[in-house]
Amino acid sequence: MTRGLAPILPLEFHKMGSFRRPRPRFMSSPVLSDLPRFQAARQALQLSSNSAWNSVQTAVINVFKGGGLQSNELYVLNENIRRLLKSELGSFITDYFQNQLLAKGLFFVEEKIKLCEGENRMEVLADVWDHFFTETLPTLQAIFYPVQGQELTIRQISLLGFRDLVLLKVKLGDLLLLAQSKLPSSIVQMLLILQPGGTPGSGPR
């Protein structure tokens, strides 16, 4: 059964679309067309200089590097996010997580996989997915628990990010073709979760 997944699922990844939302376009004036970009840059600058957000950012990157949260740190991070949500920067938190923190964190994941070659890369991918799905993802959900009511949840954004920023960049289709033996169970799980109709949109929470 697992062998049948190889020729189908990598192709399906490209049909799932992207979690990135299209930017609005204003054609009437070059000043108006630059306004959303200017506002986003201004908010990013404010957020990056905010001490509460810096504590969140440091914790998230540490999690992606394999670290954990210290005693009582989760409570402090949740309180910091709650305060940010009540400020003018609140609506920008999810976008910043998606476009900055997640991208940076998943870059470390991608590099770890790319350090290996051949069939060894499949084994590393299996280990990386296990850690991401059982450790990193639940911790990210816990950190950003106060962020509710968004179009996509932190869980969905993170899973889609893993698909787009890790799997598609390490050429999963080529890895599956190289796999001469039975696929590791964690790889099968990953394919089932990230395929269309899987966890990113409607799977286990």
PDB file of N, CA and C in Angstrom, residues 81-126:
ATOM      1  N   ILE A  81       1.685  37.669  24.120  1.00  0.00           N
ATOM      2  CA  ILE A  81       0.883  37.651  22.897  1.00  0.00           C
ATOM      3  C   ILE A  81      -0.483  38.286  23.142  1.00  0.00           C
ATOM      4  N   ARG A  82      -1.069  38.026  24.294  1.00  0.00           N
ATOM      5  CA  ARG A  82      -2.366  38.647  24.613  1.00  0.00           C
ATOM      6  C   ARG A  82      -2.253  40.180  24.631  1.00  0.00           C
ATOM      7  N   ARG A  83      -1.158  40.686  25.202  1.00  0.00           N
ATOM      8  CA  ARG A  83      -0.960  42.137  25.224  1.00  0.00           C
ATOM      9  C   ARG A  83      -0.783  42.683  23.811  1.00  0.00           C
ATOM     10  N   LEU A  84      -0.031  41.949  22.991  1.00  0.00           N
ATOM     11  CA  LEU A  84       0.190  42.390  21.605  1.00  0.00           C
ATOM     12  C   LEU A  84      -1.111  42.379  20.812  1.00  0.00           C
ATOM     13  N   LEU A  85      -1.954  41.386  21.063  1.00  0.00           N
ATOM     14  CA  LEU A  85      -3.221  41.288  20.342  1.00  0.00           C
ATOM     15  C   LEU A  85      -4.125  42.487  20.627  1.00  0.00           C
ATOM     16  N   LYS A  86      -3.967  43.087  21.784  1.00  0.00           N
ATOM     17  CA  LYS A  86      -4.780  44.246  22.153  1.00  0.00           C
ATOM     18  C   LYS A  86      -4.204  45.554  21.619  1.00  0.00           C
ATOM     19  N   SER A  87      -3.003  45.504  21.048  1.00  0.00           N
ATOM     20  CA  SER A  87      -2.354  46.702  20.509  1.00  0.00           C
ATOM     21  C   SER A  87      -2.624  46.817  19.015  1.00  0.00           C
ATOM     22  N   GLU A  88      -2.110  47.880  18.415  1.00  0.00           N
ATOM     23  CA  GLU A  88      -2.288  48.075  16.969  1.00  0.00           C
ATOM     24  C   GLU A  88      -1.528  47.046  16.151  1.00  0.00           C
ATOM     25  N   LEU A  89      -0.629  46.321  16.802  1.00  0.00           N
ATOM     26  CA  LEU A  89       0.154  45.307  16.103  1.00  0.00           C
ATOM     27  C   LEU A  89      -0.527  43.940  16.099  1.00  0.00           C
ATOM     28  N   GLY A  90      -1.645  43.829  16.811  1.00  0.00           N
ATOM     29  CA  GLY A  90      -2.292  42.533  16.979  1.00  0.00           C
ATOM     30  C   GLY A  90      -2.651  41.826  15.683  1.00  0.00           C
ATOM     31  N   SER A  91      -3.185  42.574  14.739  1.00  0.00           N
ATOM     32  CA  SER A  91      -3.625  41.967  13.483  1.00  0.00           C
ATOM     33  C   SER A  91      -2.458  41.532  12.602  1.00  0.00           C
ATOM     34  N   PHE A  92      -1.250  41.928  12.979  1.00  0.00           N
ATOM     35  CA  PHE A  92      -0.077  41.632  12.164  1.00  0.00           C
ATOM     36  C   PHE A  92       0.672  40.395  12.649  1.00  0.00           C
ATOM     37  N   ILE A  93       0.309  39.877  13.820  1.00  0.00           N
ATOM     38  CA  ILE A  93       1.067  38.780  14.425  1.00  0.00           C
ATOM     39  C   ILE A  93       1.077  37.535  13.543  1.00  0.00           C
ATOM     40  N   THR A  94      -0.088  37.119  13.036  1.00  0.00           N
ATOM     41  CA  THR A  94      -0.155  35.903  12.223  1.00  0.00           C
ATOM     42  C   THR A  94       0.662  36.037  10.949  1.00  0.00           C
ATOM     43  N   ASP A  95       0.574  37.187  10.287  1.00  0.00           N
ATOM     44  CA  ASP A  95       1.346  37.400   9.064  1.00  0.00           C
ATOM     45  C   ASP A  95       2.838  37.368   9.341  1.00  0.00           C
ATOM     46  N   TYR A  96       3.256  37.971  10.450  1.00  0.00           N
ATOM     47  CA  TYR A  96       4.678  37.997  10.773  1.00  0.00           C
ATOM     48  C   TYR A  96       5.165  36.585  11.106  1.00  0.00           C
ATOM     49  N   PHE A  97       4.344  35.830  11.817  1.00  0.00           N
ATOM     50  CA  PHE A  97       4.707  34.444  12.109  1.00  0.00           C
ATOM     51  C   PHE A  97       4.888  33.665  10.812  1.00  0.00           C
ATOM     52  N   GLN A  98       3.932  33.801   9.910  1.00  0.00           N
ATOM     53  CA  GLN A  98       3.958  33.049   8.650  1.00  0.00           C
ATOM     54  C   GLN A  98       5.136  33.437   7.763  1.00  0.00           C
ATOM     55  N   ASN A  99       5.341  34.731   7.583  1.00  0.00           N
ATOM     56  CA  ASN A  99       6.318  35.201   6.594  1.00  0.00           C
ATOM     57  C   ASN A  99       7.734  35.362   7.127  1.00  0.00           C
ATOM     58  N   GLN A 100       7.884  35.481   8.445  1.00  0.00           N
ATOM     59  CA  GLN A 100       9.201  35.700   9.016  1.00  0.00           C
ATOM     60  C   GLN A 100       9.647  34.532   9.903  1.00  0.00           C
ATOM     61  N   LEU A 101       8.958  34.330  11.010  1.00  0.00           N
ATOM     62  CA  LEU A 101       9.382  33.311  11.976  1.00  0.00           C
ATOM     63  C   LEU A 101       9.341  31.899  11.403  1.00  0.00           C
ATOM     64  N   LEU A 102       8.220  31.540  10.799  1.00  0.00           N
ATOM     65  CA  LEU A 102       8.080  30.192  10.252  1.00  0.00           C
ATOM     66  C   LEU A 102       9.089  29.942   9.136  1.00  0.00           C
ATOM     67  N   ALA A 103       9.240  30.919   8.270  1.00  0.00           N
ATOM     68  CA  ALA A 103      10.196  30.782   7.163  1.00  0.00           C
ATOM     69  C   ALA A 103      11.618  30.595   7.683  1.00  0.00           C
ATOM     70  N   LYS A 104      11.971  31.373   8.700  1.00  0.00           N
ATOM     71  CA  LYS A 104      13.316  31.264   9.274  1.00  0.00           C
ATOM     72  C   LYS A 104      13.512  29.929   9.972  1.00  0.00           C
ATOM     73  N   GLY A 105      12.508  29.513  10.748  1.00  0.00           N
ATOM     74  CA  GLY A 105      12.614  28.252  11.464  1.00  0.00           C
ATOM     75  C   GLY A 105      12.691  27.049  10.535  1.00  0.00           C
ATOM     76  N   LEU A 106      11.875  27.056   9.494  1.00  0.00           N
ATOM     77  CA  LEU A 106      11.868  25.932   8.563  1.00  0.00           C
ATOM     78  C   LEU A 106      13.116  25.905   7.683  1.00  0.00           C
ATOM     79  N   PHE A 107      13.796  27.036   7.578  1.00  0.00           N
ATOM     80  CA  PHE A 107      15.077  27.050   6.853  1.00  0.00           C
ATOM     81  C   PHE A 107      16.086  26.160   7.561  1.00  0.00           C
ATOM     82  N   PHE A 108      16.101  26.201   8.897  1.00  0.00           N
ATOM     83  CA  PHE A 108      16.996  25.322   9.661  1.00  0.00           C
ATOM     84  C   PHE A 108      16.647  23.860   9.406  1.00  0.00           C
ATOM     85  N   VAL A 109      15.369  23.567   9.320  1.00  0.00           N
ATOM     86  CA  VAL A 109      14.904  22.197   9.073  1.00  0.00           C
ATOM     87  C   VAL A 109      15.351  21.729   7.686  1.00  0.00           C
ATOM     88  N   GLU A 110      15.138  22.593   6.692  1.00  0.00           N
ATOM     89  CA  GLU A 110      15.524  22.255   5.320  1.00  0.00           C
ATOM     90  C   GLU A 110      17.023  21.994   5.209  1.00  0.00           C
ATOM     91  N   GLU A 111      17.834  22.834   5.840  1.00  0.00           N
ATOM     92  CA  GLU A 111      19.286  22.683   5.772  1.00  0.00           C
ATOM     93  C   GLU A 111      19.742  21.375   6.407  1.00  0.00           C
ATOM     94  N   LYS A 112      19.085  20.969   7.479  1.00  0.00           N
ATOM     95  CA  LYS A 112      19.446  19.713   8.131  1.00  0.00           C
ATOM     96  C   LYS A 112      19.230  18.535   7.187  1.00  0.00           C
ATOM     97  N   ILE A 113      18.153  18.574   6.422  1.00  0.00           N
ATOM     98  CA  ILE A 113      17.858  17.487   5.481  1.00  0.00           C
ATOM     99  C   ILE A 113      18.834  17.506   4.317  1.00  0.00           C
ATOM    100  N   LYS A 114      19.145  18.684   3.831  1.00  0.00           N
ATOM    101  CA  LYS A 114      20.018  18.813   2.654  1.00  0.00           C
ATOM    102  C   LYS A 114      21.451  18.410   2.931  1.00  0.00           C
ATOM    103  N   LEU A 115      21.828  18.321   4.197  1.00  0.00           N
ATOM    104  CA  LEU A 115      23.190  17.903   4.535  1.00  0.00           C
ATOM    105  C   LEU A 115      23.424  16.433   4.220  1.00  0.00           C
ATOM    106  N   CYS A 116      22.352  15.674   4.069  1.00  0.00           N
ATOM    107  CA  CYS A 116      22.459  14.237   3.779  1.00  0.00           C
ATOM    108  C   CYS A 116      22.171  13.975   2.303  1.00  0.00           C
ATOM    109  N   GLU A 117      22.699  12.870   1.813  1.00  0.00           N
ATOM    110  CA  GLU A 117      22.535  12.519   0.405  1.00  0.00           C
ATOM    111  C   GLU A 117      21.890  11.140   0.271  1.00  0.00           C
ATOM    112  N   GLY A 118      21.311  10.901  -0.923  1.00  0.00           N
ATOM    113  CA  GLY A 118      20.785   9.587  -1.260  1.00  0.00           C
ATOM    114  C   GLY A 118      19.678   9.126  -0.335  1.00  0.00           C
ATOM    115  N   GLU A 119      19.677   7.803  -0.079  1.00  0.00           N
ATOM    116  CA  GLU A 119      18.628   7.215   0.746  1.00  0.00           C
ATOM    117  C   GLU A 119      18.717   7.682   2.196  1.00  0.00           C
ATOM    118  N   ASN A 120      19.921   8.123   2.615  1.00  0.00           N
ATOM    119  CA  ASN A 120      20.060   8.629   3.979  1.00  0.00           C
ATOM    120  C   ASN A 120      19.179   9.862   4.198  1.00  0.00           C
ATOM    121  N   ARG A 121      18.948  10.608   3.129  1.00  0.00           N
ATOM    122  CA  ARG A 121      18.122  11.808   3.250  1.00  0.00           C
ATOM    123  C   ARG A 121      16.682  11.446   3.610  1.00  0.00           C
ATOM    124  N   MET A 122      16.213  10.306   3.118  1.00  0.00           N
ATOM    125  CA  MET A 122      14.863   9.854   3.458  1.00  0.00           C
ATOM    126  C   MET A 122      14.763   9.551   4.950  1.00  0.00           C
ATOM    127  N   GLU A 123      15.796   8.918   5.500  1.00  0.00           N
ATOM    128  CA  GLU A 123      15.797   8.602   6.929  1.00  0.00           C
ATOM    129  C   GLU A 123      15.819   9.882   7.762  1.00  0.00           C
ATOM    130  N   VAL A 124      16.612  10.849   7.338  1.00  0.00           N
ATOM    131  CA  VAL A 124      16.683  12.122   8.053  1.00  0.00           C
ATOM    132  C   VAL A 124      15.339  12.845   7.961  1.00  0.00           C
ATOM    133  N   LEU A 125      14.722  12.812   6.782  1.00  0.00           N
ATOM    134  CA  LEU A 125      13.409  13.449   6.610  1.00  0.00           C
ATOM    135  C   LEU A 125      12.388  12.817   7.551  1.00  0.00           C
ATOM    136  N   ALA A 126      12.437  11.507   7.688  1.00  0.00           N
ATOM    137  CA  ALA A 126      11.512  10.816   8.590  1.00  0.00           C
ATOM    138  C   ALA A 126      11.713  11.285  10.031  1.00  0.00           C
TER     139      ALA A 126
END
